[in-house]
Coordinates of C-alpha atoms and ligand atoms in Angstrom, one line a residue:
X241 CA 0.1 0.1 0.0
X242 CA 1.1 3.5 -1.0
X243 CA 2.5 5.6 2.2
X244 CA 1.1 8.9 2.8
X245 CA 3.6 11.6 3.8
X246 CA 2.4 14.7 5.2
X247 CA 4.2 17.9 4.1
X248 CA 4.5 20.9 6.1
X249 CA 6.4 23.6 4.9
X250 CA 5.7 25.9 7.7
X251 CA 7.3 29.6 7.7
X252 CA 10.4 31.5 6.7
X253 CA 12.7 29.2 4.8
X254 CA 10.5 26.3 5.5
X255 CA 8.6 26.4 2.1
X256 CA 12.0 26.8 0.0
X257 CA 13.9 24.0 1.7
X258 CA 10.9 21.6 1.6
X259 CA 10.4 22.1 -2.0
X260 CA 13.9 20.7 -2.6
X261 CA 13.1 17.8 -0.1
X262 CA 9.9 17.1 -2.3
X263 CA 12.3 17.0 -5.4
X264 CA 14.1 14.5 -3.9
X265 CA 11.0 12.3 -3.0
X266 CA 9.5 12.8 -6.3
X267 CA 12.9 11.6 -7.8
X268 CA 12.6 8.5 -5.6
X269 CA 9.2 7.8 -6.9
X270 CA 9.9 8.0 -10.4
X271 CA 13.2 6.3 -10.6
X272 CA 13.6 4.1 -7.6
X273 CA 10.1 2.6 -7.2
X274 CA 9.2 4.7 -3.7
X275 CA 5.4 4.1 -3.5
X276 CA 4.5 7.2 -1.7
X277 CA 1.7 10.1 -2.0
X278 CA 2.1 13.7 -0.6
X279 CA -0.3 16.1 0.9
X280 CA 0.5 19.5 1.9
X281 CA -1.0 21.3 4.9
X282 CA -0.3 24.5 6.5
X283 CA 1.4 24.8 10.0
X284 CA 2.9 27.4 12.4
X285 CA 2.5 31.0 11.3
X286 CA 1.1 29.6 7.8
X287 CA -1.6 27.7 9.7
X288 CA -2.6 30.9 11.5
X289 CA -2.7 32.8 8.3
X290 CA -4.7 30.1 6.5
X291 CA -7.1 29.1 9.2
X292 CA -6.5 31.3 12.4
X293 CA -4.6 28.8 14.3
X294 CA -0.9 27.5 14.3
X295 CA -2.4 23.8 14.1
X296 CA -5.5 24.0 12.0
X297 CA -7.7 21.0 12.6
X298 CA -7.4 19.7 9.2
X299 CA -3.7 19.5 9.4
X300 CA -4.0 17.8 12.8
X301 CA -6.4 15.2 11.4
X302 CA -4.0 14.7 8.3
X303 CA -0.9 13.8 10.7
X304 CA -2.8 12.0 13.4
X305 CA -5.3 9.9 11.4
X306 CA -4.0 9.4 7.6
X307 CA -0.4 10.0 7.3
X308 CA 2.4 7.6 7.8
X309 CA 5.0 10.0 8.1
X310 CA 5.2 14.1 8.5
X311 CA 7.8 16.3 6.9
X312 CA 8.2 19.5 8.6
X313 CA 10.1 22.6 7.2
X314 CA 10.3 25.1 10.2
X315 CA 7.9 27.3 12.0
X316 CA 8.2 31.1 13.1
X317 CA 8.8 34.5 12.3
X318 CA 8.8 38.1 13.6
X319 CA 5.4 39.1 12.2
X320 CA 4.0 36.5 14.5
X321 CA 5.7 37.6 17.8
X322 CA 2.9 39.9 19.1
X323 CA 0.2 37.1 18.8
X324 CA -1.1 35.6 22.1
X325 CA 1.0 32.8 23.2
X326 CA -1.7 30.1 22.4
X327 CA -1.6 31.4 18.9
X328 CA 2.2 31.6 18.2
X329 CA 3.8 29.2 15.6
X330 CA 5.7 27.1 18.1
X331 CA 2.2 26.0 19.6
X332 CA 1.7 24.2 16.2
X333 CA 4.8 22.1 16.7
X334 CA 4.3 21.3 20.2
X335 CA 0.7 20.8 19.5
X336 CA 1.7 18.1 16.9
X337 CA 4.3 16.6 19.2
X338 CA 1.9 15.9 21.9
X339 CA -0.9 15.0 19.8
X340 CA 1.1 12.4 17.9
X341 CA 2.6 11.3 21.2
X342 CA 5.9 11.8 20.0
X343 CA 8.1 10.5 22.8
X344 CA 11.5 9.7 21.2
X345 CA 13.5 12.4 19.7
X346 CA 16.3 11.3 17.3
X347 CA 19.1 13.6 16.9
X348 CA 21.9 12.6 15.0
X349 CA 25.3 14.6 15.0
X350 CA 26.9 13.7 11.6
X351 CA 30.1 15.5 10.2
X352 CA 30.8 14.8 6.7
X353 CA 34.5 14.6 6.3
X354 CA 34.3 17.0 3.5
X355 CA 33.0 19.7 6.2
X356 CA 35.5 18.9 8.9
X357 CA 36.9 22.5 8.8
X358 CA 33.7 23.8 9.9
X359 CA 34.0 22.3 13.3
X360 CA 35.4 24.4 16.3
X361 CA 37.0 21.0 17.4
X362 CA 40.0 19.7 15.5
X363 CA 39.4 17.7 12.3
X364 CA 40.8 14.4 13.4
X365 CA 38.5 14.5 16.5
X366 CA 35.5 15.0 14.7
X367 CA 36.1 14.0 10.9
X368 CA 33.8 11.2 10.3
X369 CA 31.7 11.6 13.3
X370 CA 28.3 9.9 13.1
X371 CA 26.3 9.7 16.5
X372 CA 22.8 9.6 17.5
X373 CA 21.4 11.0 20.6
X374 CA 17.8 9.5 21.5
X375 CA 16.3 12.1 23.8
X376 CA 12.9 11.2 25.8
X377 CA 10.7 14.2 24.6
X378 CA 7.2 14.1 26.4
X379 CA 8.4 13.5 30.1
X380 CA 10.9 14.3 33.0
X381 CA 11.3 17.4 34.5
X382 CA 9.8 19.7 31.7
X383 CA 6.2 18.2 32.1
X384 CA 6.6 16.8 35.7
X385 CA 3.8 18.0 38.4
X386 CA 3.7 19.8 40.6
X387 CA 5.5 22.6 39.3
X388 CA 5.4 26.5 39.9
X389 CA 6.6 29.3 41.8
X390 CA 5.2 29.7 45.7
X391 CA 5.6 31.9 48.5
X392 CA 7.0 30.5 51.5
X393 CA 5.9 31.5 55.0
X394 CA 8.9 34.0 55.4
X395 CA 7.7 35.9 52.3
X396 CA 10.4 34.6 49.9
X397 CA 9.5 32.8 46.9
X398 CA 10.6 29.4 45.6
X399 CA 10.4 28.0 42.2
X400 CA 10.0 24.0 42.0
X401 CA 10.0 21.4 39.2
X402 CA 9.6 17.6 39.6
X403 CA 11.7 15.2 37.6
X404 CA 9.4 12.2 37.4
X405 CA 9.6 9.1 35.2
X406 CA 7.2 6.2 35.4
X407 CA 8.7 2.8 34.4
X408 CA 6.5 2.5 31.4
X409 CA 8.2 6.0 30.2
X410 CA 11.4 4.7 30.5
X411 CA 10.6 1.3 29.0
X412 CA 9.1 2.7 25.8
X413 CA 12.3 5.2 25.2
X414 CA 14.6 2.5 26.2
X415 CA 13.0 0.2 23.4
X416 CA 13.1 2.9 20.9
X417 CA 16.9 3.4 21.6
X418 CA 17.5 -0.2 21.3
X419 CA 15.8 -0.4 18.2
X420 CA 17.8 2.7 16.7
X421 CA 21.2 0.8 18.0
X422 CA 20.1 -2.2 16.2
X423 CA 19.9 -0.3 13.0
X424 CA 23.4 1.3 13.5
X425 CA 26.6 0.2 15.2
X426 CA 25.0 -2.0 18.3
X427 CA 26.3 0.4 20.9
X428 CA 24.1 2.1 23.3
X429 CA 25.3 4.3 26.2
X430 CA 22.7 5.5 28.7
X431 CA 23.4 8.8 30.3
X432 CA 22.0 9.6 33.7
X433 CA 22.9 10.9 37.2
X434 CA 22.4 7.6 39.1
X435 CA 24.9 8.6 41.7
X436 CA 22.5 11.5 43.1
X437 CA 19.0 10.8 41.6
X438 CA 16.7 8.1 42.5
X439 CA 14.8 8.7 39.0
X440 CA 18.1 7.7 37.4
X441 CA 18.6 4.5 39.5
X442 CA 15.1 3.4 38.1
X443 CA 16.2 4.5 34.6
X444 CA 19.5 2.5 34.9
X445 CA 17.4 -0.7 36.1
X446 CA 14.9 -0.6 33.3
X447 CA 17.8 0.1 30.7
X448 CA 19.3 -3.1 31.9
X449 CA 16.1 -5.0 32.1
X450 CA 15.0 -3.9 28.6
X451 CA 18.6 -4.7 27.2
X452 CA 17.6 -8.7 28.0
X453 CA 15.7 -8.4 24.8
X454 CA 18.5 -6.9 22.6
X455 CA 21.5 -9.3 23.6
X456 CA 23.5 -8.0 20.3
X457 CA 23.5 -4.5 21.7
X458 CA 26.3 -3.5 24.1
X459 CA 24.9 -1.0 26.8
X460 CA 27.1 1.0 28.9
X461 CA 26.2 3.7 31.5
X462 CA 27.7 7.3 31.8
X463 CA 27.0 10.0 34.2
X464 CA 25.6 13.2 32.5
X465 CA 28.6 15.3 33.6
X466 CA 31.3 13.0 32.3
X467 CA 29.2 12.4 29.2
X468 CA 29.4 16.2 28.4
X469 CA 33.0 16.2 28.9
X470 CA 33.5 12.9 26.7
X471 CA 31.6 14.5 23.9
X472 CA 34.1 17.1 23.3
X473 CA 37.0 15.3 24.2
X474 CA 36.5 12.1 22.0
X475 CA 33.0 12.1 20.5
X476 CA 33.7 9.1 18.1
X477 CA 33.7 6.8 21.1
X478 CA 29.8 6.9 20.9
X479 CA 27.4 5.1 18.6
X480 CA 24.0 5.8 20.2
X481 CA 23.3 7.7 23.5
X482 CA 20.0 7.5 25.2
X483 CA 18.8 10.1 27.8
X484 CA 16.1 11.9 29.7
X485 CA 14.5 15.0 28.4
X486 CA 16.5 17.8 30.0
X487 CA 19.9 15.9 29.6
X488 CA 19.0 15.4 25.8
X489 CA 18.1 18.8 25.3
X490 CA 21.5 19.8 26.4
X491 CA 23.7 17.0 25.0
X492 CA 22.1 17.1 21.8
X493 CA 22.9 20.8 21.2
X494 CA 26.5 20.0 22.2
X495 CA 26.7 17.1 19.7
X496 CA 25.2 19.0 17.0
X497 CA 27.5 22.1 17.3
X498 CA 30.4 19.8 17.2
X499 CA 29.6 19.4 13.5
X500 CA 29.7 23.2 13.2
X501 CA 26.8 23.2 10.6
X502 CA 23.3 23.9 11.5
X503 CA 22.0 23.6 8.0
X504 CA 23.1 20.0 7.8
X505 CA 21.6 18.2 10.6
X506 CA 18.2 16.5 10.4
X507 CA 15.8 15.1 13.4
X508 CA 13.2 12.4 13.9
X509 CA 10.5 12.3 16.7
X510 CA 8.8 9.0 17.0
X511 CA 5.7 7.6 18.6
X512 CA 5.5 3.9 19.9
X513 CA 4.8 2.4 16.4
X514 CA 7.6 4.3 14.7
X515 CA 5.5 6.7 13.1
X516 CA 7.3 10.1 13.1
X517 CA 7.8 13.7 12.4
X518 CA 10.8 14.7 10.5
X519 CA 12.5 18.1 10.5
X520 CA 15.8 20.0 10.3
X521 CA 17.1 21.1 13.5
X522 CA 17.4 24.8 12.5
X523 CA 14.5 27.3 12.8
X524 CA 12.8 29.2 10.1
X525 CA 15.8 31.6 9.6
X526 CA 13.8 34.8 8.8
X527 CA 17.0 36.7 8.0
X528 CA 17.6 34.7 4.8
X529 CA 13.9 33.8 3.9
X530 CA 12.9 34.3 0.4
X531 CA 16.4 34.7 -0.8
X532 CA 17.0 31.2 -2.2
X533 CA 20.0 31.1 0.0
X534 CA 19.1 28.6 2.8
X535 CA 20.9 25.2 2.9
X536 CA 18.1 22.3 2.3
X537 CA 20.4 19.6 2.9
X538 CA 19.2 19.0 6.6
X539 CA 15.6 18.8 5.2
X540 CA 16.6 16.4 2.4
X541 CA 18.6 14.1 5.2
X542 CA 15.3 14.3 7.3
X543 CA 13.7 12.6 4.3
X544 CA 16.5 9.9 4.5
X545 CA 15.8 9.3 8.3
X546 CA 12.0 9.0 7.4
X547 CA 12.5 6.4 4.9
X548 CA 14.8 4.5 7.5
X549 CA 12.7 5.0 10.6
X550 CA 9.1 5.1 9.5
X551 CA 8.9 3.7 5.8
X552 CA 11.0 0.7 6.1
X553 CA 13.2 1.8 3.3
X554 CA 16.8 1.8 4.4
X555 CA 18.3 1.2 0.8
X556 CA 16.6 4.5 -0.5
X557 CA 17.8 6.4 2.6
X558 CA 21.3 5.4 1.9
X559 CA 21.0 6.5 -1.5
X560 CA 20.1 10.2 -0.3
X561 CA 23.0 10.1 2.0
X562 CA 25.3 8.9 -0.7
X563 CA 24.0 11.6 -3.0
X564 CA 24.5 14.4 -0.3
X565 CA 28.0 13.1 0.3
X566 CA 28.7 13.1 -3.6
X567 CA 27.6 17.0 -4.0
X568 CA 29.7 17.6 -1.1
X569 CA 32.6 15.7 -2.8
X570 CA 31.9 17.9 -5.9
X571 CA 32.6 21.1 -3.9
X572 CA 29.2 22.4 -3.7
X573 CA 28.3 24.6 -0.7
X574 CA 25.5 26.9 0.2
X575 CA 26.5 30.1 2.1
X576 CA 26.2 28.6 5.5
X577 CA 28.9 25.9 4.9
X578 CA 30.9 27.9 2.1
X579 CA 33.9 29.0 4.5
X580 CA 33.2 32.9 3.9
X581 CA 32.9 32.8 0.0
X582 CA 29.7 32.7 -1.6
X583 CA 27.8 29.4 -2.1
X584 CA 25.2 27.8 -4.6
X585 CA 21.6 28.6 -4.1
X586 CA 18.9 26.8 -2.4
X587 CA 17.4 25.0 -5.7
X588 CA 20.8 24.5 -7.2
X589 CA 21.7 22.5 -4.2
X590 CA 18.4 20.5 -4.3
X591 CA 19.1 19.7 -8.3
X592 CA 22.4 18.7 -7.6
X593 CA 21.3 16.2 -4.9
X594 CA 18.6 14.9 -7.4
X595 CA 21.3 14.7 -10.2
X596 CA 23.5 12.8 -7.9
X597 CA 20.5 10.5 -7.3
X598 CA 19.8 9.8 -10.8
X599 CA 23.4 9.0 -11.6
X600 CA 23.4 6.1 -9.1
X601 CA 23.3 2.7 -10.4
X602 CA 19.6 1.3 -10.1
Ligands
LIG1693 P1 17.4 29.8 13.2 O1 17.9 28.3 13.4 O2 16.2 29.9 12.2 O3 18.5 30.6 12.5 C1 19.9 30.9 13.2 C2 20.9 31.3 12.2 O4 21.2 30.1 11.4 C3 20.3 32.3 11.3 O5 21.5 33.2 10.9 C4 20.0 31.6 10.0 O6 20.1 32.3 8.8 C5 20.7 30.5 9.9 N1 20.4 29.2 9.5 C6 19.4 28.5 9.8 N2 19.0 27.5 9.1 C7 19.8 27.7 7.9 C8 19.7 26.9 6.6 N3 19.0 25.9 6.4 N4 20.6 27.5 5.9 C9 21.4 28.4 6.1 N5 21.3 29.3 7.1 C10 20.5 28.8 8.2 O7 17.1 30.2 14.9 P2 16.5 31.8 15.3 O8 17.1 32.8 14.2 O9 16.9 31.6 16.6 O10 15.1 31.5 15.0 C11 14.4 31.9 13.9 C12 12.9 31.5 14.0 O11 12.6 30.1 13.8 C13 12.0 32.0 15.4 O12 10.7 32.4 15.0 C14 12.2 30.8 16.1 O13 11.2 30.6 17.2 C15 12.2 29.7 15.0 N6 12.5 28.2 15.4 C16 11.8 27.3 14.9 C17 12.1 26.0 15.0 C18 11.6 24.8 14.4 O14 10.5 25.1 13.5 N7 11.7 23.6 14.6 C19 13.4 25.8 15.8 C20 14.4 26.8 16.1 C21 13.9 28.1 15.9

């Protein structure tokens, strides 16, 4: 049966970079037998403009009930900054994450050898880096109750949040991470703070228990403070890292910045059945929107993740990744990775990836 992909371009550079990703999907359909249909819908500021809400009912219905996977560009823009909080573009994104129960956030940090100079670390430390951070996305301290700011008897105010994980929440993120590790190098490092936090003690226990179902995966544990050091000291020691919401928030940004190129990194957010939303890690870049200058590669690589994690097409995912590597070999660079010089346009980059795909052996 044909897969349905929801296409949500969003705001700013979103429509420009998503156009290039759609070209790549079209090429896979025409030349490589991908059986997929696309349906486009507005979200974020575009949703507000079209239907008065950042997550219009019809977009939600498409993503929740009918689509097998969602490809999102980016949301946000200065023209929406004065809207009430519940109508701001970001609400569309958060609404989708919670409505689709996307608890597992996959953030790869990949450094193409051709771009090793873009990192702030020495090339030999980061060249060829390929790690995946699996971050729990819908639980932990960002959502735990009670939370708030209260007044104490002495009149002083006190802020408080609750770090809480139920066993089933740990178990499902553990399974998600083991599944990811099975598709990669079969090494999983669980990052916690079990020397201080009871939540982490339980986390560790569940990680070990779930691991019995994945004997091929080598599990290790690391405290989060050490993990942050190791990520900048010798990042290539990692294959897959799994961690709680807040630790993952911080560590995945560190890992992303090791690669030095925000326009290159895709991401996925998955539910328990592997359905997912795929998007570049960057935002809507209003400063360059409409100029045909944005780097579309993070969005194109998000399509590769979609093929691997939601559509069961790892060979097509690899084709896209090889095509991207090929255009970098050819020296094509958009402005953000052009090392000071002027790069090719968004459309030229998309066209080059499609051409590289077409040149591959069938
Ligand atoms: P940003 O990621 O949009 O931009 C940061 C810098 O990186 C800018 O200079 C931009 O030009 C550049 N950049 C980003 N993506 C690029 C690409 N593909 N090619 C070339 N250059 C690129 O972050 P910001 O400026 O902090 O936020 C802008 C808007 O995006 C805000 O409204 C913010 O809320 C929103 N945002 C959305 C998401 C999302 O949709 N997931 C994520 C982050 C920020």
